[in-house]
mmCIF file of C-alpha atoms in Angstrom:
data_model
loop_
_atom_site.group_PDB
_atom_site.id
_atom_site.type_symbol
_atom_site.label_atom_id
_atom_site.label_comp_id
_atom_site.label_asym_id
_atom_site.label_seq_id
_atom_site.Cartn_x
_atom_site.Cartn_y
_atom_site.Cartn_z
ATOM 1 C CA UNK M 28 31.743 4.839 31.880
ATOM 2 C CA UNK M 29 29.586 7.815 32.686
ATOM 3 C CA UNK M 30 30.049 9.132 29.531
ATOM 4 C CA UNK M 31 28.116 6.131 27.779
ATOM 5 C CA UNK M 32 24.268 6.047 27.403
ATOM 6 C CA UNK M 33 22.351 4.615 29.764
ATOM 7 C CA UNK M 34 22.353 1.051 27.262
ATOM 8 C CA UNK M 35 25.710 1.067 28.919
ATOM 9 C CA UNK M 36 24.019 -0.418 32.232
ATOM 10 C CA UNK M 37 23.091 -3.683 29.594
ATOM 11 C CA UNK M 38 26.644 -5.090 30.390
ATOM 12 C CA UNK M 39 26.053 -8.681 29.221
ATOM 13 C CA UNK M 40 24.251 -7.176 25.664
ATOM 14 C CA UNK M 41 27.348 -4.912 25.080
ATOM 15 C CA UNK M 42 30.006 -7.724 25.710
ATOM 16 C CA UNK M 43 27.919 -10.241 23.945
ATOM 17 C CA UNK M 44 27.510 -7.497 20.792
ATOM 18 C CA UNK M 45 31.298 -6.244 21.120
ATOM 19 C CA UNK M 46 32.865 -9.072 21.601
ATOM 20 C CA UNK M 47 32.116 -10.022 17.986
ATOM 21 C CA UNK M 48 33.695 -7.310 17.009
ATOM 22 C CA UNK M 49 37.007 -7.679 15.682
ATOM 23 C CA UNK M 50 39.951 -6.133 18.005
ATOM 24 C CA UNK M 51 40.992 -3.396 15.187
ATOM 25 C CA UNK M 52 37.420 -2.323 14.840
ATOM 26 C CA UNK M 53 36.078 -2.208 18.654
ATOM 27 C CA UNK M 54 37.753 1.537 19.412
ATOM 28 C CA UNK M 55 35.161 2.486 15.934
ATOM 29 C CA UNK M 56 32.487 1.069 17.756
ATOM 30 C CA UNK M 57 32.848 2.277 21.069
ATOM 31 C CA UNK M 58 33.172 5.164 19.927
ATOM 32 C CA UNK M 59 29.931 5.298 17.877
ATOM 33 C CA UNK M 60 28.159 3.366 20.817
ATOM 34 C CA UNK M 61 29.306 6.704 23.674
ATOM 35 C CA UNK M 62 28.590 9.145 20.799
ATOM 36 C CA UNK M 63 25.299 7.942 20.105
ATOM 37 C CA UNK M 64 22.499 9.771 18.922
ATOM 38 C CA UNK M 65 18.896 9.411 20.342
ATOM 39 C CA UNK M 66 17.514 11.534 17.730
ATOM 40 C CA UNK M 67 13.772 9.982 16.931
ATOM 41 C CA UNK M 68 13.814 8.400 13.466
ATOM 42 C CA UNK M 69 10.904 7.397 11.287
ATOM 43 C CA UNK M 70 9.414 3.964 12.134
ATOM 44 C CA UNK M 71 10.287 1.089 10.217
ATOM 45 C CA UNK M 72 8.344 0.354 7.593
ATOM 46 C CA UNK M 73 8.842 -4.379 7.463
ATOM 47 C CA UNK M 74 9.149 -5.908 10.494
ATOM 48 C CA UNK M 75 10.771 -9.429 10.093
ATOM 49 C CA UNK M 76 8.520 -11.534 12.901
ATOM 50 C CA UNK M 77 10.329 -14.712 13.822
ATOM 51 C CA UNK M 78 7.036 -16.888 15.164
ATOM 52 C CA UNK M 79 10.020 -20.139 15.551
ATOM 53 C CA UNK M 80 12.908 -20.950 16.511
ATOM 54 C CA UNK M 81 12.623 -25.016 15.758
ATOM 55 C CA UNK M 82 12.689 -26.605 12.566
ATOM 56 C CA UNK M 83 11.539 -29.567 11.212
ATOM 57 C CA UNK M 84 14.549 -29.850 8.539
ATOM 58 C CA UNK M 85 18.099 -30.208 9.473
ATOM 59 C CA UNK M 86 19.501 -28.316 6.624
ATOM 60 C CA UNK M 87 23.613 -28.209 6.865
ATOM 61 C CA UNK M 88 23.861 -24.508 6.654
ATOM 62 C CA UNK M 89 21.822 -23.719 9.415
ATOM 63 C CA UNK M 90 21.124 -26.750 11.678
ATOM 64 C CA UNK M 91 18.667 -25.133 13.257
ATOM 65 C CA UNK M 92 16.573 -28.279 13.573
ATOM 66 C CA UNK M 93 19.423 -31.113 14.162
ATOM 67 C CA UNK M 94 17.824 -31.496 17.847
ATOM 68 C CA UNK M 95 13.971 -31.819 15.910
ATOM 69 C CA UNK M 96 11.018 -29.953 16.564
ATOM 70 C CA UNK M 97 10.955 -27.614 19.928
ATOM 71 C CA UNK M 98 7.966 -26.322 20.117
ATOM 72 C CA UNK M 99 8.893 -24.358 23.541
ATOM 73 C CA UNK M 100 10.836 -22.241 20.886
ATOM 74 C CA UNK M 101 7.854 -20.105 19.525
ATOM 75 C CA UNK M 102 6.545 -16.833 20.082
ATOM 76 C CA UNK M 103 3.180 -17.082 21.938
ATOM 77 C CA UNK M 104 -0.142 -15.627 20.187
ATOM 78 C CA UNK M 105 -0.744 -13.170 23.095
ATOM 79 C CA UNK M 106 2.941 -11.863 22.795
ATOM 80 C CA UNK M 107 2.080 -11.510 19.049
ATOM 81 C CA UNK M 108 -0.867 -9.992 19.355
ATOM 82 C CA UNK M 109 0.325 -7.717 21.851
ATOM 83 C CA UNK M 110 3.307 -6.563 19.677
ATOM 84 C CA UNK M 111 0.679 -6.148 16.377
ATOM 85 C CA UNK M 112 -1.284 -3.996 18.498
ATOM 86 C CA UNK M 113 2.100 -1.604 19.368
ATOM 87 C CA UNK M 114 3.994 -2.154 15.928
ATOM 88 C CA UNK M 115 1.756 -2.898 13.002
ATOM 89 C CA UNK M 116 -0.444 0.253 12.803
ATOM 90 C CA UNK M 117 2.967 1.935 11.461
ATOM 91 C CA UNK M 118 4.134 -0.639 9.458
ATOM 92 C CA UNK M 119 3.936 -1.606 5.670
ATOM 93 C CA UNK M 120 5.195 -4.974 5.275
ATOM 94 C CA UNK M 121 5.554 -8.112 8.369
ATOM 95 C CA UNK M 122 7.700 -11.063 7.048
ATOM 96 C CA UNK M 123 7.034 -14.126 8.906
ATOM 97 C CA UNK M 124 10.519 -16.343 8.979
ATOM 98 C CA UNK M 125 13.249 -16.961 10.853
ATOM 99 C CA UNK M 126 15.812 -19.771 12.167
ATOM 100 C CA UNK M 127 13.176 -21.956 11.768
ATOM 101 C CA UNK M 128 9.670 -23.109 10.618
ATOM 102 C CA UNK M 129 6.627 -20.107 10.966
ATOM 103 C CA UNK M 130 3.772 -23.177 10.012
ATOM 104 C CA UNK M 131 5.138 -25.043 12.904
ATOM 105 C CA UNK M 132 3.178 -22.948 15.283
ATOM 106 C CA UNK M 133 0.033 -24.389 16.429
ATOM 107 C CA UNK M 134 -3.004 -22.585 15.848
ATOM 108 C CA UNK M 135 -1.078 -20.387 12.977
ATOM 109 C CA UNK M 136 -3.923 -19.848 11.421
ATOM 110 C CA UNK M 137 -4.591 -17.532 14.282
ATOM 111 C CA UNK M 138 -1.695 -15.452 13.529
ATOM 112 C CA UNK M 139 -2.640 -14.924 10.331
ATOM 113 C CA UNK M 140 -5.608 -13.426 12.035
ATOM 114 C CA UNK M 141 -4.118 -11.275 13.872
ATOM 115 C CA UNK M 142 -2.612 -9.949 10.771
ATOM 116 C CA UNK M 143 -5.342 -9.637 8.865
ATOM 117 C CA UNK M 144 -6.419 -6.785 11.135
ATOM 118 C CA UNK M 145 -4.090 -4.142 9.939
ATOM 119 C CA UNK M 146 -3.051 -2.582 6.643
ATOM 120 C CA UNK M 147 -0.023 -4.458 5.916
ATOM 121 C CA UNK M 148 1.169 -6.611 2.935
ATOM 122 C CA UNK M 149 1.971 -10.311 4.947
ATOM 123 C CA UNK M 150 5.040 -12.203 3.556
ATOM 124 C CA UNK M 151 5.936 -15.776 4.618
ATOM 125 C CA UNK M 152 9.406 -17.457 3.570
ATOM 126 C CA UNK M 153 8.980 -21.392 4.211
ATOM 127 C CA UNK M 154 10.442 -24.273 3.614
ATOM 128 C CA UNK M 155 7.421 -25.901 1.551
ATOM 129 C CA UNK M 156 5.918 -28.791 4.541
ATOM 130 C CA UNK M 157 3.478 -26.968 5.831
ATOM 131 C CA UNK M 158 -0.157 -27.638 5.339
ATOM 132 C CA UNK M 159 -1.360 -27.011 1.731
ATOM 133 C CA UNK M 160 -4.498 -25.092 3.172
ATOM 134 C CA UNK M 161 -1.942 -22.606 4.888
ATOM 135 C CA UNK M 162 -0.280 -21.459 1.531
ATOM 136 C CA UNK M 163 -3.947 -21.423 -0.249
ATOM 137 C CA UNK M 164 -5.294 -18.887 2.268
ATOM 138 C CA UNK M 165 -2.480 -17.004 2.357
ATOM 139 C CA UNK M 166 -2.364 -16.651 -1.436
ATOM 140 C CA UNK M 167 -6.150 -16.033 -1.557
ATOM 141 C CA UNK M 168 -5.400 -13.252 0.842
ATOM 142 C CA UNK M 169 -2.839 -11.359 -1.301
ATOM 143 C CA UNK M 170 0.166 -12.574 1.025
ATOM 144 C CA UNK M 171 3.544 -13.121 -0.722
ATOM 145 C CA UNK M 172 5.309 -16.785 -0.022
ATOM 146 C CA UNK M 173 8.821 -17.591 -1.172
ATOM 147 C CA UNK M 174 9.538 -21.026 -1.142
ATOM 148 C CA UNK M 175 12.956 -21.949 -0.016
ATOM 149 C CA UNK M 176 14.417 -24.253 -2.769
ATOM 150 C CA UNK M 177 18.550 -25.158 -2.933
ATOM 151 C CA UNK M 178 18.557 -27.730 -5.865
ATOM 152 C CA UNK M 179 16.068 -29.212 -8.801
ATOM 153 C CA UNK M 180 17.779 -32.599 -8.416
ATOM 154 C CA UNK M 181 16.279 -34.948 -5.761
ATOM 155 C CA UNK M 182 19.550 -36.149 -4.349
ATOM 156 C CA UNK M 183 20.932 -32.491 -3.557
ATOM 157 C CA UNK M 184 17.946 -31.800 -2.751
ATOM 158 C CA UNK M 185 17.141 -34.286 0.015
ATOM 159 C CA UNK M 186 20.715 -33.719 1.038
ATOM 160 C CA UNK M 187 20.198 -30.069 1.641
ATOM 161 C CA UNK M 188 16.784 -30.577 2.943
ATOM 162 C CA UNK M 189 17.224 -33.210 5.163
ATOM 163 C CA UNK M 190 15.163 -35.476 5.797
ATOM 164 C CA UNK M 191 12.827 -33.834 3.299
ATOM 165 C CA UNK M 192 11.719 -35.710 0.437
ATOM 166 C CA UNK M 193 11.643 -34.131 -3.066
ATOM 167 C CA UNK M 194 8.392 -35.341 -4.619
ATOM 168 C CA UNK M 195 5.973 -34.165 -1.575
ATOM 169 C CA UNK M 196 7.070 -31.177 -1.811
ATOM 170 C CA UNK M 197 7.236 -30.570 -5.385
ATOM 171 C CA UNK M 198 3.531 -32.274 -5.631
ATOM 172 C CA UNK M 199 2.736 -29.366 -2.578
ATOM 173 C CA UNK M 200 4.282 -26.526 -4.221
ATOM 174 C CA UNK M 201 2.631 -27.706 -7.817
ATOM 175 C CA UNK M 202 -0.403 -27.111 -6.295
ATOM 176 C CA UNK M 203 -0.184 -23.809 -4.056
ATOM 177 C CA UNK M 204 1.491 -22.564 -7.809
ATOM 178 C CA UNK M 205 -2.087 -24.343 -9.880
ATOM 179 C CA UNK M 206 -4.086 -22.719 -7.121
ATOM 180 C CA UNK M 207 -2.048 -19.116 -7.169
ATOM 181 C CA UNK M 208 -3.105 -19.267 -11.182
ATOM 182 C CA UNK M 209 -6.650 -19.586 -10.600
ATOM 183 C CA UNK M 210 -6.875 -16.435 -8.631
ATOM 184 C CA UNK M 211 -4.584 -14.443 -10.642
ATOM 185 C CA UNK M 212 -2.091 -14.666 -8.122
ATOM 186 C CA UNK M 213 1.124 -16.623 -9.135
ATOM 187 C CA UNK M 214 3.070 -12.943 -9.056
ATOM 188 C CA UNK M 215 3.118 -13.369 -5.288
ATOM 189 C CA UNK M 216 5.243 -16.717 -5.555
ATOM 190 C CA UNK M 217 8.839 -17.020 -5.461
ATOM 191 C CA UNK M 218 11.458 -19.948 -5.167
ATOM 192 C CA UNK M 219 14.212 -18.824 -2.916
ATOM 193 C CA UNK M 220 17.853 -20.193 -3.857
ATOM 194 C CA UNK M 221 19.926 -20.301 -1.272
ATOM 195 C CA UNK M 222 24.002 -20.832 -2.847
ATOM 196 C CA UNK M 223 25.862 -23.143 -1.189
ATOM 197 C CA UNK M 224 29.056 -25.592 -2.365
ATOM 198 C CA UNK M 225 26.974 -28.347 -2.627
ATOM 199 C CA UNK M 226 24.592 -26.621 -5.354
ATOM 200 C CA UNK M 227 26.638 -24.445 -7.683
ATOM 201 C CA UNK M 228 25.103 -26.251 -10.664
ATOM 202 C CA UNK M 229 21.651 -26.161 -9.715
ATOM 203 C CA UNK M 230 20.228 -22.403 -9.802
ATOM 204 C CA UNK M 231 19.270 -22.839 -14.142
ATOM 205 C CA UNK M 232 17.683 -25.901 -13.181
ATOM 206 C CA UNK M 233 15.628 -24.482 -10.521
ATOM 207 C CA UNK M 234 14.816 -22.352 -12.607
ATOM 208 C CA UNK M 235 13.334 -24.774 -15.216
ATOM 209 C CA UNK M 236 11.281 -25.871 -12.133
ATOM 210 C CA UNK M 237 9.867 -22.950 -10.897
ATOM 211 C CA UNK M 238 8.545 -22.182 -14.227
ATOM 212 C CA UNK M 239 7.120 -25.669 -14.070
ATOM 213 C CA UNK M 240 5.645 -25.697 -10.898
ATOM 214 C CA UNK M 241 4.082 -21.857 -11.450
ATOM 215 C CA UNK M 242 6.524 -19.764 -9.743
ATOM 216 C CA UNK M 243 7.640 -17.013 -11.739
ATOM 217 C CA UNK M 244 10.327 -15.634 -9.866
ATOM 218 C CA UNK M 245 13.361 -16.959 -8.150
ATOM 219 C CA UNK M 246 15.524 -15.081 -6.167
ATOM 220 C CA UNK M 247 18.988 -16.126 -5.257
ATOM 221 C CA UNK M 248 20.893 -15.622 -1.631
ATOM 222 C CA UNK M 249 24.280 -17.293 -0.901
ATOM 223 C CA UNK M 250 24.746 -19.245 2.860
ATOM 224 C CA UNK M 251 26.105 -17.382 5.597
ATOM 225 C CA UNK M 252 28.756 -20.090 7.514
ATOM 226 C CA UNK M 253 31.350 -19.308 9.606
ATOM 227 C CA UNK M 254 33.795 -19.773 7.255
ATOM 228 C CA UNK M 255 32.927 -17.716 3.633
ATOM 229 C CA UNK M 256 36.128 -18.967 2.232
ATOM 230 C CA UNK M 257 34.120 -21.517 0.323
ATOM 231 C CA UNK M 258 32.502 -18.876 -1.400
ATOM 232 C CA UNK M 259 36.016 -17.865 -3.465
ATOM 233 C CA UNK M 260 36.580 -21.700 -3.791
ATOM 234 C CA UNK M 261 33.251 -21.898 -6.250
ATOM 235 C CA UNK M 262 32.409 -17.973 -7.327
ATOM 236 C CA UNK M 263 34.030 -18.650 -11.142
ATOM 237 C CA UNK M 264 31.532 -21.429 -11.690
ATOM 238 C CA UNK M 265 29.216 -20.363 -9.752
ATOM 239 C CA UNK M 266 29.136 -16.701 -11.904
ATOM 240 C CA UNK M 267 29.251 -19.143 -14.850
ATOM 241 C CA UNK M 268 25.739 -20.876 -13.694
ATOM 242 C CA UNK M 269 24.238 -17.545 -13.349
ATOM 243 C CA UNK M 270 24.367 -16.515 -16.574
ATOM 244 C CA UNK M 271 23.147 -19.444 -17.706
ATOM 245 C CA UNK M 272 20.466 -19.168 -15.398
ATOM 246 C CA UNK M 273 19.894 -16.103 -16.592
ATOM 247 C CA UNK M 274 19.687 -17.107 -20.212
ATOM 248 C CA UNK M 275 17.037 -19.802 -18.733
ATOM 249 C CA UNK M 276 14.745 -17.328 -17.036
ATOM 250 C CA UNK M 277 14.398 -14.944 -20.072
ATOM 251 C CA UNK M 278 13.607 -17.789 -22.523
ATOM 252 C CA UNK M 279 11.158 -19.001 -19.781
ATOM 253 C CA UNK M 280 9.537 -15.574 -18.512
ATOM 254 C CA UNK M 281 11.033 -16.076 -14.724
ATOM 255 C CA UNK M 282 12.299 -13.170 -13.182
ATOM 256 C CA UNK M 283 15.475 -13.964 -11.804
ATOM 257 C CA UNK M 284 16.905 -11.711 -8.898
ATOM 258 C CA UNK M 285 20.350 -12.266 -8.626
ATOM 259 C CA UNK M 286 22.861 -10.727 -6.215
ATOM 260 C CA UNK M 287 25.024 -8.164 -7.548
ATOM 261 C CA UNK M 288 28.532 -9.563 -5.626
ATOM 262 C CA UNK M 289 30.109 -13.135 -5.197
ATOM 263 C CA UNK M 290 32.265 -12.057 -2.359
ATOM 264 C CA UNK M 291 34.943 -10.019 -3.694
ATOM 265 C CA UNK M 292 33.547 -10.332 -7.341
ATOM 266 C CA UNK M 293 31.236 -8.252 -9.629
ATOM 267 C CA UNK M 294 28.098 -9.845 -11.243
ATOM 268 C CA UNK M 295 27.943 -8.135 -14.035
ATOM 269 C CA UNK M 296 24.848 -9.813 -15.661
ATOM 270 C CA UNK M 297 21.271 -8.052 -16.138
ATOM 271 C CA UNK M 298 19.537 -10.039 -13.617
ATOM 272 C CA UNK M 299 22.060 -8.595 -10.662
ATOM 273 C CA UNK M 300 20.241 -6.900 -7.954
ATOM 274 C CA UNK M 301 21.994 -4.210 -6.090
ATOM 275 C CA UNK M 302 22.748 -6.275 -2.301
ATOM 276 C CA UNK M 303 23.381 -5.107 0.465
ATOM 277 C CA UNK M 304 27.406 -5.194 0.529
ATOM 278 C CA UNK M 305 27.351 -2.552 -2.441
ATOM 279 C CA UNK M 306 25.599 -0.528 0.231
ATOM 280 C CA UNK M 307 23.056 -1.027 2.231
ATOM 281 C CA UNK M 308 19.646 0.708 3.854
ATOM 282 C CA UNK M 309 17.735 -1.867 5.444
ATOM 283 C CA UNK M 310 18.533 -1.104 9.565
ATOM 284 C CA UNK M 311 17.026 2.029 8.777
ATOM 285 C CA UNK M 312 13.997 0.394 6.954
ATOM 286 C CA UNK M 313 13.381 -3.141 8.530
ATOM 287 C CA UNK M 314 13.862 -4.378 12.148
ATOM 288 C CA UNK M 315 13.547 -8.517 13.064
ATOM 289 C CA UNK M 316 11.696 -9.099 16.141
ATOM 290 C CA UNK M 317 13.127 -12.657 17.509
ATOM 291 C CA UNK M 318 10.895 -15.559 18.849
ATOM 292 C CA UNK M 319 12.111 -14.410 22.516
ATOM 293 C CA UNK M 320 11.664 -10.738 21.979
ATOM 294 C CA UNK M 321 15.093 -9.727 20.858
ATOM 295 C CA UNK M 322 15.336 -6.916 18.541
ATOM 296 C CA UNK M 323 17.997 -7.457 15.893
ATOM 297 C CA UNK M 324 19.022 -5.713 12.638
ATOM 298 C CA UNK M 325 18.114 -7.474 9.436
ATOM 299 C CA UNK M 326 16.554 -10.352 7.255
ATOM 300 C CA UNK M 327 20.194 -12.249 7.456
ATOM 301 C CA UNK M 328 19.765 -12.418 10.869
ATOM 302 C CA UNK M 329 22.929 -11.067 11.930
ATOM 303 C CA UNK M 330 23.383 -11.679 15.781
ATOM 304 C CA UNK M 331 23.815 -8.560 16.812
ATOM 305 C CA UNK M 332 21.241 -7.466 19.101
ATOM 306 C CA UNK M 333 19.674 -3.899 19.553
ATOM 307 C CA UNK M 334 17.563 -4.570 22.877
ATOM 308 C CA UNK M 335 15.051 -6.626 23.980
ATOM 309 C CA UNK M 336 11.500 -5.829 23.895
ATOM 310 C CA UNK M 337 10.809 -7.381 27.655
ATOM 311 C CA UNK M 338 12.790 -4.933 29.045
ATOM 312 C CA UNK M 339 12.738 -1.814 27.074
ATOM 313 C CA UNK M 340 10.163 -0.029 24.447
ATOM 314 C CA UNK M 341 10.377 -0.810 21.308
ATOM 315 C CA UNK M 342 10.973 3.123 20.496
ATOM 316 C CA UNK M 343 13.584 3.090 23.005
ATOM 317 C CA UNK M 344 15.652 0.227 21.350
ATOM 318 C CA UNK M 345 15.071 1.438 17.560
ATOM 319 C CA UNK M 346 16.374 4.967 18.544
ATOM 320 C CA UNK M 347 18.946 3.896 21.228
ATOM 321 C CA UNK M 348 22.462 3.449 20.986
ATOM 322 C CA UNK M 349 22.796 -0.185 20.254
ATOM 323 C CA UNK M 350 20.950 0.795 17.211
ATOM 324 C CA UNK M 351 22.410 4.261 16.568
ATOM 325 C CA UNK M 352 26.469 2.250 17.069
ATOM 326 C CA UNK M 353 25.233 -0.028 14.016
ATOM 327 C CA UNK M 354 24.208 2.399 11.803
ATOM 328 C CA UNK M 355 26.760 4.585 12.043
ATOM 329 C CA UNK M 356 29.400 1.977 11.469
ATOM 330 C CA UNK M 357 27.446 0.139 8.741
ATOM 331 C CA UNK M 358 28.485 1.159 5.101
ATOM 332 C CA UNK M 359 32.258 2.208 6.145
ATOM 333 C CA UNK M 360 35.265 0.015 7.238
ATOM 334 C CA UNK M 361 34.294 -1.393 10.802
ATOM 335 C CA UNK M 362 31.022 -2.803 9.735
ATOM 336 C CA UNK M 363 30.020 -5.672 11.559
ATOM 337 C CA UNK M 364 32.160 -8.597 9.934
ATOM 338 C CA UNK M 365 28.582 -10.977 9.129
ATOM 339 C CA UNK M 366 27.257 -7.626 7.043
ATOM 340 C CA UNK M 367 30.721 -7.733 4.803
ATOM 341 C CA UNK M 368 30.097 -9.610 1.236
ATOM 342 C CA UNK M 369 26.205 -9.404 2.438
ATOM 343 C CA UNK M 370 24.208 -10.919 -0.271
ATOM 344 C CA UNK M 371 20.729 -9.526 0.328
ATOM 345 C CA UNK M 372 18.934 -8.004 -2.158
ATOM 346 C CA UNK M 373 16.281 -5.806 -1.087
ATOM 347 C CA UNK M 374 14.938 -4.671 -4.499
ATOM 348 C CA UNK M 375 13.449 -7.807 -5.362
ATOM 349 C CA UNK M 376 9.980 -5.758 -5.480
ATOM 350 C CA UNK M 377 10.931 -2.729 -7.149
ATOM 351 C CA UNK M 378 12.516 -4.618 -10.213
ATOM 352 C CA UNK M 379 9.221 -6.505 -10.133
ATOM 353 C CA UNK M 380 7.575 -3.392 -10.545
ATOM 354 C CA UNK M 381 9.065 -1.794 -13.495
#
């Protein structure tokens, strides 16, 4: 063991990271774990804040909130602020979301505060109950929102967004999209589609209804579940409602962001995004700070955990060998088994932009 870096001492973090690992891939990661570089990199430029933990929806592919609202669960305002003060001055971009609900938080209007007093664009990804005042400050402030949003159909709706109900939160979203187009804002708002078996037909609907409600972008990700083998069971039809989502958006003027894989399948369609399983950049350009201080890699929220910012320095765990292991074993063949099939898309606002 003395030939491992001094991480090595973290003996629950490396069994609770390795141990994921599947058996034909751990000798790749050791390896890249003692061989680790400490080399200084540049500092991210998004951090992905997780303010909550707790949830007050019970949707099936996460069930984050099937024990209701724990509001023990959230990151405290002086642990933000402290972490703004150490992080944000290098930063571009802060994402507030997570396993859970950010507008939850009491007081969050405080944490937008605390934002506001640093040079970063503020995202928020929500799942459309919090207060209407919330998302019309933020959009007066030049924030982007995305709007999680799994079917146009009430029923499917209510049954992925349990126990939400469909026409409060279309009537809310109607309006943070009315007010968005008074301020020459509605660029900043985006449905996110979330693929799942239960919804395969919905994505040119939702469509329909973003243009409706004043959203003019929609950008689809696909559930990560223990089990992807779903995911084969409905790709054909599932590549079939894309293009006629597709169709949808460009008679409507949406800009659909589609992922550019279905698993083992090629999207072929001009709406396909490049994602992150066709190669991807973002533990070098993003970090996600967890509600308890755990530093993890990326916006999927793949367990695996670089450090934790109680015990180390942040520029110790972003340059350390936690880190430096998944890097180096990211884009070849013993990735981390969540990242393979990954159906991020991190272009969304550079296709935007041309």
């Amino acid at each position: 063991m003395n030939s491992f870096p001094p991480e090595a001492s973290a003996f629950a973090l490396a069994q609770r990271n390795f141990d994921a690992i599947e058996a034909e891939d751990r000798d790749a990661w050791y390896d890249a774990f003692r061989k680790a570089s400490r080399r200084a990199l540049p500092w991210p430029e998004r951090f992905i804040v997780e303010l909550a933990n707790t949830c007050n929806l019970d949707c099936p592919m996460c069930r984050v909130g099937r024990f209701g609202v724990d509001l023990r669960r959230i990151m405290p305002l002086a642990t933000f602020e402290r972490l703004a003060c150490e992080l944000l001055s290098h930063a571009r971009e802060v994402r507030l979301n997570g396993l859970g609900e950010s507008t939850l938080v009491p007081e969050f209007e405080r944490y937008l505060d605390v934002l506001a007093q640093y040079p970063v664009s503020v995202e928020l990804i929500t799942n459309g109950t919090g207060p209407l005042a919330i998302y019309e400050r933020m959009v007066a402030d030049g924030a982007t929102l995305l709007f999680s949003w799994d079917a146009a159909d009430p029923a499917v709706f209510e049954v992925l967004r349990r126990p939400a109900r469909f026409a409060a939160l279309q009537a809310r979203a109607q309006a943070v999209g009315a007010y968005a187009k008074r301020l020459d804002r509605s660029d900043n708002l985006h449905l996110l589609f979330t693929l799942q078996s239960l919804n395969v037909d919905q994505l040119a609907p939702v469509v329909e209804l973003a243009h409706a409600m004043g959203f003019p972008n929609v950008v689809v990700n696909v559930a990560k579940l223990p089990s992807m083998a779903w995911l084969e069971r409905v790709a054909e039809r599932a590549i079939a409602e894309f293009s006629n989502a597709e169709q949808t958006a460009r008679q409507l003027g949406v800009r659909l962001f589609l992922p550019d894989r279905l698993g083992s399948r090629a999207i072929k369609l001009a709406s396909a995004c490049r994602t992150s399983a066709s190669g991807c950049d973002r533990p070098w350009r993003e970090v996600v700070i967890r509600w308890n201080l755990d530093v993890q890699a990326c916006n999927m929220f793949n367990p695996y955990t670089y450090g934790n910012l109680h015990l180390r320095s942040f520029h110790d765990i972003w340059c350390g060998a936690f880190a430096a292991a998944f890097r180096k074993t990211l884009n070849g063949p013993h990735c981390h088994p969540y990242c393979r099939g990954c159906a991020y898309v991190g272009e969304v606002y550079d296709r935007k932009n041309r």
